C-alpha positions as CSV (number, residue, x, y, z in Angstrom):
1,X,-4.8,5.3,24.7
2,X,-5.0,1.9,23.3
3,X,-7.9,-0.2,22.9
4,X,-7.6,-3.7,24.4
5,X,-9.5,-6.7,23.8
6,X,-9.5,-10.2,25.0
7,X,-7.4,-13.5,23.9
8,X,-10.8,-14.5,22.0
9,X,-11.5,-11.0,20.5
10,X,-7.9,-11.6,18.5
11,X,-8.8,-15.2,17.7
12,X,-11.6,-13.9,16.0
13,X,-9.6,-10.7,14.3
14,X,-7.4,-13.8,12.8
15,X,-10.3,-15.6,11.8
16,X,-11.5,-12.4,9.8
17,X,-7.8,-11.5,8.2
18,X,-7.8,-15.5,7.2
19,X,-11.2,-14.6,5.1
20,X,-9.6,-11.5,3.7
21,X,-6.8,-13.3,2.3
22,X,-8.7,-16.4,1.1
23,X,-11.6,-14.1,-0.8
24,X,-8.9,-11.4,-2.1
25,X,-6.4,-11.0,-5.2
26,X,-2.8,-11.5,-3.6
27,X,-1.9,-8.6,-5.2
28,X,-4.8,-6.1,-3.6
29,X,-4.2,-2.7,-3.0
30,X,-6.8,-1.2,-1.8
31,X,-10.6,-0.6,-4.0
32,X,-9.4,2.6,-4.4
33,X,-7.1,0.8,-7.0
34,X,-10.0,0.0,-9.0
35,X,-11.8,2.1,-11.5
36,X,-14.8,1.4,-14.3
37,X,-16.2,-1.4,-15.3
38,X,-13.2,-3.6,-13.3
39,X,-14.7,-1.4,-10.0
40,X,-18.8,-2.0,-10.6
41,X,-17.6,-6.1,-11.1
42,X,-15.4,-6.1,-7.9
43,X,-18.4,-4.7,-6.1
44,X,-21.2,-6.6,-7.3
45,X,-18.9,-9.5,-6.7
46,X,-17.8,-8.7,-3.1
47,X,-21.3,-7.9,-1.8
48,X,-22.1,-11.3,-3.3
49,X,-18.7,-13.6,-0.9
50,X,-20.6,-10.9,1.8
51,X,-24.0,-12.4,1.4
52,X,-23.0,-15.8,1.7
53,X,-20.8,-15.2,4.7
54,X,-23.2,-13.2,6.5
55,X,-21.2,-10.3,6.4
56,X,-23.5,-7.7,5.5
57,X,-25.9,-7.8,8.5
58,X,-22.6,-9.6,10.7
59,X,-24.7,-7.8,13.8
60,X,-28.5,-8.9,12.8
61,X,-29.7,-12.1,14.7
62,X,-29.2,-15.5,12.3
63,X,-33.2,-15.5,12.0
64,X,-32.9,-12.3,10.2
65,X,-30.1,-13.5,8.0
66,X,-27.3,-12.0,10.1
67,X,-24.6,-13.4,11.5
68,X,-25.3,-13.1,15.3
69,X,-22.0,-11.5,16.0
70,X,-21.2,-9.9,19.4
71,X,-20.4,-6.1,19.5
72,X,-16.8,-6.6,20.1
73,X,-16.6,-9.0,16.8
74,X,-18.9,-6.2,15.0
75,X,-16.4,-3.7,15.5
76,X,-13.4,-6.3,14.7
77,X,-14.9,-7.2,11.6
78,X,-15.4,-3.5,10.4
79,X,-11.7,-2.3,11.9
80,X,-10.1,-5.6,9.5
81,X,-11.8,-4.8,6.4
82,X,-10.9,-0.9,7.1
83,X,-7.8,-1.9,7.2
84,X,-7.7,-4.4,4.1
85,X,-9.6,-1.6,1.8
86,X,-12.5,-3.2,1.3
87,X,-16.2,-2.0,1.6
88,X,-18.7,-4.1,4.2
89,X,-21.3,-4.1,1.3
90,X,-23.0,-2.5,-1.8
91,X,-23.4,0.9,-2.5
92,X,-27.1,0.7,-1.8
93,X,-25.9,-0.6,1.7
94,X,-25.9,2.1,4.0
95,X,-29.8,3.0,2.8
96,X,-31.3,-0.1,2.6
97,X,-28.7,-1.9,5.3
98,X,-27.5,0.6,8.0
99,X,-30.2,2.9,7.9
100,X,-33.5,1.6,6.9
101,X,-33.4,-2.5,7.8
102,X,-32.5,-1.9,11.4
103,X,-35.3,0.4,11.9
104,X,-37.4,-2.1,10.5
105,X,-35.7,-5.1,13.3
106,X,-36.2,-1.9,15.9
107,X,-40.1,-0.8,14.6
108,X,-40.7,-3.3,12.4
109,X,-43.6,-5.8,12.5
110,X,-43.5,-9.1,12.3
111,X,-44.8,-9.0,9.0
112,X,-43.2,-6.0,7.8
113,X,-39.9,-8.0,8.7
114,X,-40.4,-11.1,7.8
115,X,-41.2,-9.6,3.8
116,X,-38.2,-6.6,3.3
117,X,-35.5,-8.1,5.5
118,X,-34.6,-10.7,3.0
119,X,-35.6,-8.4,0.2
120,X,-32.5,-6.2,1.9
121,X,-29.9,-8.7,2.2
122,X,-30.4,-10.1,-1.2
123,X,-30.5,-6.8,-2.8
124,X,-34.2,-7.0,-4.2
125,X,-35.1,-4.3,-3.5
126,X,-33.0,-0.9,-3.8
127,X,-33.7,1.7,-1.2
128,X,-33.7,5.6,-0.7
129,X,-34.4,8.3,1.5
130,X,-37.3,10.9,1.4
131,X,-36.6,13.4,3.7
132,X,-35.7,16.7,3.2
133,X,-38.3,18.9,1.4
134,X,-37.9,22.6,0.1
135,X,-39.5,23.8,3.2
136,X,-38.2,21.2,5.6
137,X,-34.5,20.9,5.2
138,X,-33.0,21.7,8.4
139,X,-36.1,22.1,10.4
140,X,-37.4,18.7,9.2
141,X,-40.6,18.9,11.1
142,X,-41.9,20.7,9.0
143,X,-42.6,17.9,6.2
144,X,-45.6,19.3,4.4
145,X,-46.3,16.3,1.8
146,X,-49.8,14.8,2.4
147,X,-50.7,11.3,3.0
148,X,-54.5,10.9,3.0
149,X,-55.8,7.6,3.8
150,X,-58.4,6.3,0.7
151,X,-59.8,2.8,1.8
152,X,-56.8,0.4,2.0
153,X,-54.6,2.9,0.4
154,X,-52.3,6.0,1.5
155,X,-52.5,8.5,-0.7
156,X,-49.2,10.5,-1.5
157,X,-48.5,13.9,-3.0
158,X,-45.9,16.7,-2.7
159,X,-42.1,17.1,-3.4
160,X,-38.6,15.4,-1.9
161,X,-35.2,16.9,-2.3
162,X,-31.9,16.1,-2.4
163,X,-32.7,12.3,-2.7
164,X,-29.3,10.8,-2.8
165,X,-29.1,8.0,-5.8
166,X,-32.9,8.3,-6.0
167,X,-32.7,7.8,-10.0
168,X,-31.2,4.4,-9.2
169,X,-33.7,2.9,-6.4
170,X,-37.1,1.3,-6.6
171,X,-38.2,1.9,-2.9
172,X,-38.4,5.1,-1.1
173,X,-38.8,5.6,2.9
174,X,-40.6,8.4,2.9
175,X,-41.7,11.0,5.6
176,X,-45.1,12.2,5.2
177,X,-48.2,14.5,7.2
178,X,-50.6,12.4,7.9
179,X,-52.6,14.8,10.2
180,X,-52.0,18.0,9.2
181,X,-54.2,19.3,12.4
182,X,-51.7,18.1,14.7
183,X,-48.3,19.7,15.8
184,X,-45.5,19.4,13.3
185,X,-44.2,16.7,15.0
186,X,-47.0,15.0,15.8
187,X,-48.2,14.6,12.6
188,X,-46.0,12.6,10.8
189,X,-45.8,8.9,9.5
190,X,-43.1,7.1,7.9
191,X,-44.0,5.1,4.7
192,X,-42.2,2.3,2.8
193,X,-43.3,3.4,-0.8
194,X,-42.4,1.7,-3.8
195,X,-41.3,3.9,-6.8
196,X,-42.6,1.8,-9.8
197,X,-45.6,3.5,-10.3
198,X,-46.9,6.3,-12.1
199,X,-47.5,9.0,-9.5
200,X,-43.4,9.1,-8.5
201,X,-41.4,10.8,-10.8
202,X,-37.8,11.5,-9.9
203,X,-35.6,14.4,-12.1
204,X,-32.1,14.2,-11.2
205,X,-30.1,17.4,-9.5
206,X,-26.3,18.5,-11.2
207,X,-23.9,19.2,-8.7
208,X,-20.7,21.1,-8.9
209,X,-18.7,18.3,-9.7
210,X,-21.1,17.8,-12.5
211,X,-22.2,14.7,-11.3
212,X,-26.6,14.0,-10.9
213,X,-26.4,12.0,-7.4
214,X,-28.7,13.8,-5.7
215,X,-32.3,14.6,-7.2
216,X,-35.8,16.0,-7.0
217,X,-38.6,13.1,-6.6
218,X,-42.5,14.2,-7.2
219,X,-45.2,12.5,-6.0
220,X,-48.8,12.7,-7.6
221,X,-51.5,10.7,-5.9
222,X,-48.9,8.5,-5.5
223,X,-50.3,4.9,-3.4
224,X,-48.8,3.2,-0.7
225,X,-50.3,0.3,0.9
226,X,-52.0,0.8,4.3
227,X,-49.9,-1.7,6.0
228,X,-47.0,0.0,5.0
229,X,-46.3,2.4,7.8
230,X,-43.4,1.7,10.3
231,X,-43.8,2.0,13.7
232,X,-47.6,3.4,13.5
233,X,-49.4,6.2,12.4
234,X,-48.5,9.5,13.6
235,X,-45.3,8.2,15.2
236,X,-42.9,9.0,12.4
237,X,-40.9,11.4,13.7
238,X,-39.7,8.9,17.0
239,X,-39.0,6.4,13.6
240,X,-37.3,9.0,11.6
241,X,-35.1,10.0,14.5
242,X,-33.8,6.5,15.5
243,X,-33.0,5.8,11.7
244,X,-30.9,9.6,11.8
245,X,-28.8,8.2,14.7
246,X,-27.8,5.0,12.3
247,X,-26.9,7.2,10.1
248,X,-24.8,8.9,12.1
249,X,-23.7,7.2,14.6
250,X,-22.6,3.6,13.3
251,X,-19.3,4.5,11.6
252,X,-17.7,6.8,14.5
253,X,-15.5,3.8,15.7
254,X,-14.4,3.0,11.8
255,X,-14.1,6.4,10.2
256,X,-11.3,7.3,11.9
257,X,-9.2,4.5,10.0
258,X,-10.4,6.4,6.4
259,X,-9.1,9.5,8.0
260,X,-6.0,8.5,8.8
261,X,-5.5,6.5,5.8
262,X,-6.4,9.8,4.0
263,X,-4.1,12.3,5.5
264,X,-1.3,9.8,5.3
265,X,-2.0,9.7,1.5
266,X,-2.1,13.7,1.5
267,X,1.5,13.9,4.0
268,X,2.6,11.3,0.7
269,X,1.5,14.1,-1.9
270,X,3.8,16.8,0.0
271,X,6.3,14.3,0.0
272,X,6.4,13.6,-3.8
273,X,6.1,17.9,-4.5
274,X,9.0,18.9,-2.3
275,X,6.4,21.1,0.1
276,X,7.2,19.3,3.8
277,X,9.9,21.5,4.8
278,X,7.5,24.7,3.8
279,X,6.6,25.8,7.8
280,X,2.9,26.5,6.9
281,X,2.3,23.0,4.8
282,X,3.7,21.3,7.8
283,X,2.0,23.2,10.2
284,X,-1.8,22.2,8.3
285,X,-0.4,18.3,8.0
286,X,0.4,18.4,11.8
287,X,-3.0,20.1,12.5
288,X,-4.8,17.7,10.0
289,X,-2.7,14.9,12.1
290,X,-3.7,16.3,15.2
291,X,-7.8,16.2,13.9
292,X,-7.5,12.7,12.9
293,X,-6.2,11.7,16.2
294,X,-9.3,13.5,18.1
295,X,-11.5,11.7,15.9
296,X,-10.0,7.9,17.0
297,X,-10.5,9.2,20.4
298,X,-14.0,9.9,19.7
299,X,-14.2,6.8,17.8
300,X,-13.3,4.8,20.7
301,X,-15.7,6.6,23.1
302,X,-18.6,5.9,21.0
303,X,-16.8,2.4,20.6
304,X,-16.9,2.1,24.5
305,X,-20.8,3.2,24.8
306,X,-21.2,0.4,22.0
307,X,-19.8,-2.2,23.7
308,X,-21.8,-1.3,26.7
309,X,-25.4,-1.9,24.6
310,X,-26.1,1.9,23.9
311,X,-27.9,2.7,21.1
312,X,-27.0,6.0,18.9
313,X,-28.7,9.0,19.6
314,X,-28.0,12.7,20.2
315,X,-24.6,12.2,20.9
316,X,-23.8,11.0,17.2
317,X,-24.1,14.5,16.3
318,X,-20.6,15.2,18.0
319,X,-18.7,12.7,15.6
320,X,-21.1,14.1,12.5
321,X,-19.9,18.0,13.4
322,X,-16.4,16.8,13.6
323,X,-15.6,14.9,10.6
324,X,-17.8,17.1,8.1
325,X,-16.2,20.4,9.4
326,X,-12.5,18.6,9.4
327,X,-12.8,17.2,6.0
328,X,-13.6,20.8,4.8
329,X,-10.2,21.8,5.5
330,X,-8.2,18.8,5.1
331,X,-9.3,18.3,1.2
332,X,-8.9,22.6,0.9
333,X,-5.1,21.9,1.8
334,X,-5.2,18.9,-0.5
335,X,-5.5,21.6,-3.4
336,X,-3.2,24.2,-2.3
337,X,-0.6,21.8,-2.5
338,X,-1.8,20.8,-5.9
339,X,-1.7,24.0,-6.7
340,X,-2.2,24.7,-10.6
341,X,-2.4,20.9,-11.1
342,X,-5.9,20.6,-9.3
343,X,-7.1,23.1,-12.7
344,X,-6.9,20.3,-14.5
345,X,-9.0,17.2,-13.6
346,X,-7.4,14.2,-14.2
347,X,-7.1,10.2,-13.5
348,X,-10.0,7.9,-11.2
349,X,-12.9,10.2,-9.9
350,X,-14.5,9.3,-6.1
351,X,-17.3,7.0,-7.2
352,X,-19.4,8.5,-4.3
353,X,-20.0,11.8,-3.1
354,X,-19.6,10.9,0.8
355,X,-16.4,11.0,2.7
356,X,-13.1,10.2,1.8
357,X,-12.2,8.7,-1.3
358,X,-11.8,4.9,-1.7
359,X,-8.4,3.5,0.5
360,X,-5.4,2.7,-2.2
361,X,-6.5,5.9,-4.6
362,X,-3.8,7.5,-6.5
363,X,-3.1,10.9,-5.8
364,X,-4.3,12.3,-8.7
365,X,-6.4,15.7,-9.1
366,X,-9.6,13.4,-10.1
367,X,-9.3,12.1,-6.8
368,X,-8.2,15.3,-4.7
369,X,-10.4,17.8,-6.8
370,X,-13.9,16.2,-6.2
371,X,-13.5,15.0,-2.7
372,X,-12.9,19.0,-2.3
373,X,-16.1,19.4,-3.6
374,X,-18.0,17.1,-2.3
375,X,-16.2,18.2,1.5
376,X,-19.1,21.0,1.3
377,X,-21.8,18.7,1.2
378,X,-20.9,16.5,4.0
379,X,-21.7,20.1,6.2
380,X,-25.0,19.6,4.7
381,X,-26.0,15.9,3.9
382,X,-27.7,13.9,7.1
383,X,-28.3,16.9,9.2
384,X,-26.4,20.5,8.6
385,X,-23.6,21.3,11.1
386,X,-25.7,24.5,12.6
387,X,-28.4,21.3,13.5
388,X,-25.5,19.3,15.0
389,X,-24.9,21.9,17.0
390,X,-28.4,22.3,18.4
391,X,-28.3,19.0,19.2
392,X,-25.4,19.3,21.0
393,X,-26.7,22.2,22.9
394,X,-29.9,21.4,23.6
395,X,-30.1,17.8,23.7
396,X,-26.6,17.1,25.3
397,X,-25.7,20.3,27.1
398,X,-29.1,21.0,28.1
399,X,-28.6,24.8,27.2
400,X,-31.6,27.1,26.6
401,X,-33.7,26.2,22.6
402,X,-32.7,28.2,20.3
403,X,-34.8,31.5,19.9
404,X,-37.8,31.4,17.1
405,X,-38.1,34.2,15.1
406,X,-41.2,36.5,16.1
């Protein structure tokens, strides 16, 4: 199957490669080319040619700073710059962009929009995410930190975890009870707190890889602005759920190309070590193939219901449980054929700890090495692969809840 689009839908893919050749080096190869201080200048200068072309909100109505563009040019745009290696924004972007500043143009009020919209696309302000807790990981209903209402003020205090680049934001969108007496799910508000202030203190989190991305953030009569609640008090969960299916959902039709860009470069390394005519390394690049290829086809489902005006929701969990559980085993074959070679960690390192590594990145055990490790925590991250497939079950499926313990 073969996606099809219309004679304008090309003219507009042309006008987008035209941009990509005017704003890039003739001699790009991909960001995954670029490394240090050469890589933080590309991006701060990309997001910038973005910003003034619209490009980072290309869906968001012109009002709002966006560039009003259809769904079918939406997916164009992301498909070409896929394609050309290049990201659709910052690295704060899928926080403050994807995730939090269309729940704000879907819950939003007037006022809340028309002051953090353009605080967004500038880059003002830098956002994170305060969800998970110690006690409410996967079962994220049951958020225990308080917000008590004090006059004018919320009142904040209790504990996030794993609060991914939370030492390098200055806003946090936070989950909090704000009626403990209420079912867990009832109960719940979702704050726009800023983290300048002396009640938040964040205390970073080393991983495996020895990285800090993820961290701890502490909240101690912490204040929050009364206005500052999306979507209204005691509604958070409804909020918090839209803002998951963002998060999940948005890249299914795009992914696919990082995939397939990936095990291309992996079906490269086998090449370069003499393992393609070894039956079982061909075997795992034809099954890895194979994967890939189930993935565009779920891309272009999702794609379809896009282009139709359907929203994520439960269904994004599908793509979710796919690509974290394939990329698993995929970047576990990447060191088995590195063998002894992915002991020793050298050349460019994944500057994030999502996904794939950057498109044009050597094959080097830097690279290889810590996209294995960070593999494990895409099972995790944005809802654990035993939640996906509750969703799946329950909310898609219709099957019988799971059973609560006694």
């Amino acid at each position: 199957m073969q996606p099809t689009y219309t004679a304008e839908a090309e003219a507009y893919r042309e006008k987008v490669q035209a941009f990509l050749a005017e704003k890039l080096p003739s001699n790009w190869q991909g960001i995954g080319a670029l490394e240090g201080e050469e890589l933080e200048t590309f991006v701060t200068e990309w997001r910038k040619v973005l910003y003034e072309a619209k490009y980072l909100a290309p869906g968001w109505p012109t009002a709002f700073g966006g560039a009003g563009l259809s769904a079918t040019e939406q997916v164009i745009l992301a498909e070409e710059f896929a394609k050309a290696g290049v990201p659709t924004g910052g690295p704060n972007d899928a926080f403050s962009i994807q995730m939090l500043g269309n729940t704000i143009l879907m819950w939003g009020t007037d006022e809340q929009k028309a002051h953090y919209i353009p605080r967004i696309l500038s880059g003002e302000d830098v956002w994170c995410q305060g969800y998970s807790e110690p006690d409410a990981g996967s079962d994220l209903g049951n958020v225990g930190l308080k917000a008590e209402l004090d006059g004018d003020e919320w009142v904040l205090n209790g504990q996030k975890i794993w609060t991914s680049a939370g030492h390098l934001a200055d806003h946090i969108f936070t989950l909090a009870r704000t009626d403990p007496d209420s079912p867990k799910h009832k109960g719940i508000s979702f704050l726009l707190v800023p983290m300048e202030q002396p009640g938040i203190e964040v205390r970073p989190i080393k991983m495996i890889s020895g990285d800090s991305e993820f961290n701890e953030v502490f909240y101690t009569d912490a204040r929050v602005p009364k206005g500052n609640v999306i979507g209204g008090v005691n509604n958070g969960w409804a909020v918090a759920m839209s803002l998951l299916g963002f998060e999940r959902g948005e890249a299914a039709a795009t992914a696919p190309i990082r995939f397939q860009a990936e095990v291309e470069r992996l079906t490269a390394m086998a090449q370069e070590r003499g393992l393609t005519d070894d039956p079982i390394i061909r075997q795992k690049l034809a099954w890895c193939h194979s994967k890939v290829q189930i993935m565009r086809f779920l891309g272009m489902r999702v794609l379809t219901q896009f282009l139709a005006g359907h929203h994520p929701g439960p269904d994004a969990a599908i793509g979710k449980l796919f690509w974290s559980e394939y990329h698993k085993i995929v970047t576990e074959l990447a060191v088995d054929i590195m063998g002894a070679d992915a002991l020793h960690i050298e050349g460019r390192t994944p500057p994030s700890s999502f996904s794939t590594d950057d498109p044009g990145a050597a094959n080097t055990s830097g690279s290889w090495v810590n996209t294995f490790l960070n593999a494990r925590a895409g099972t995790i991250y944005a809802g654990s692969s035993q939640i996906q497939r509750n969703i799946i079950g329950e909310m898609i499926l219709g099957l019988p809840k799971e059973p609560k313990p006694a």
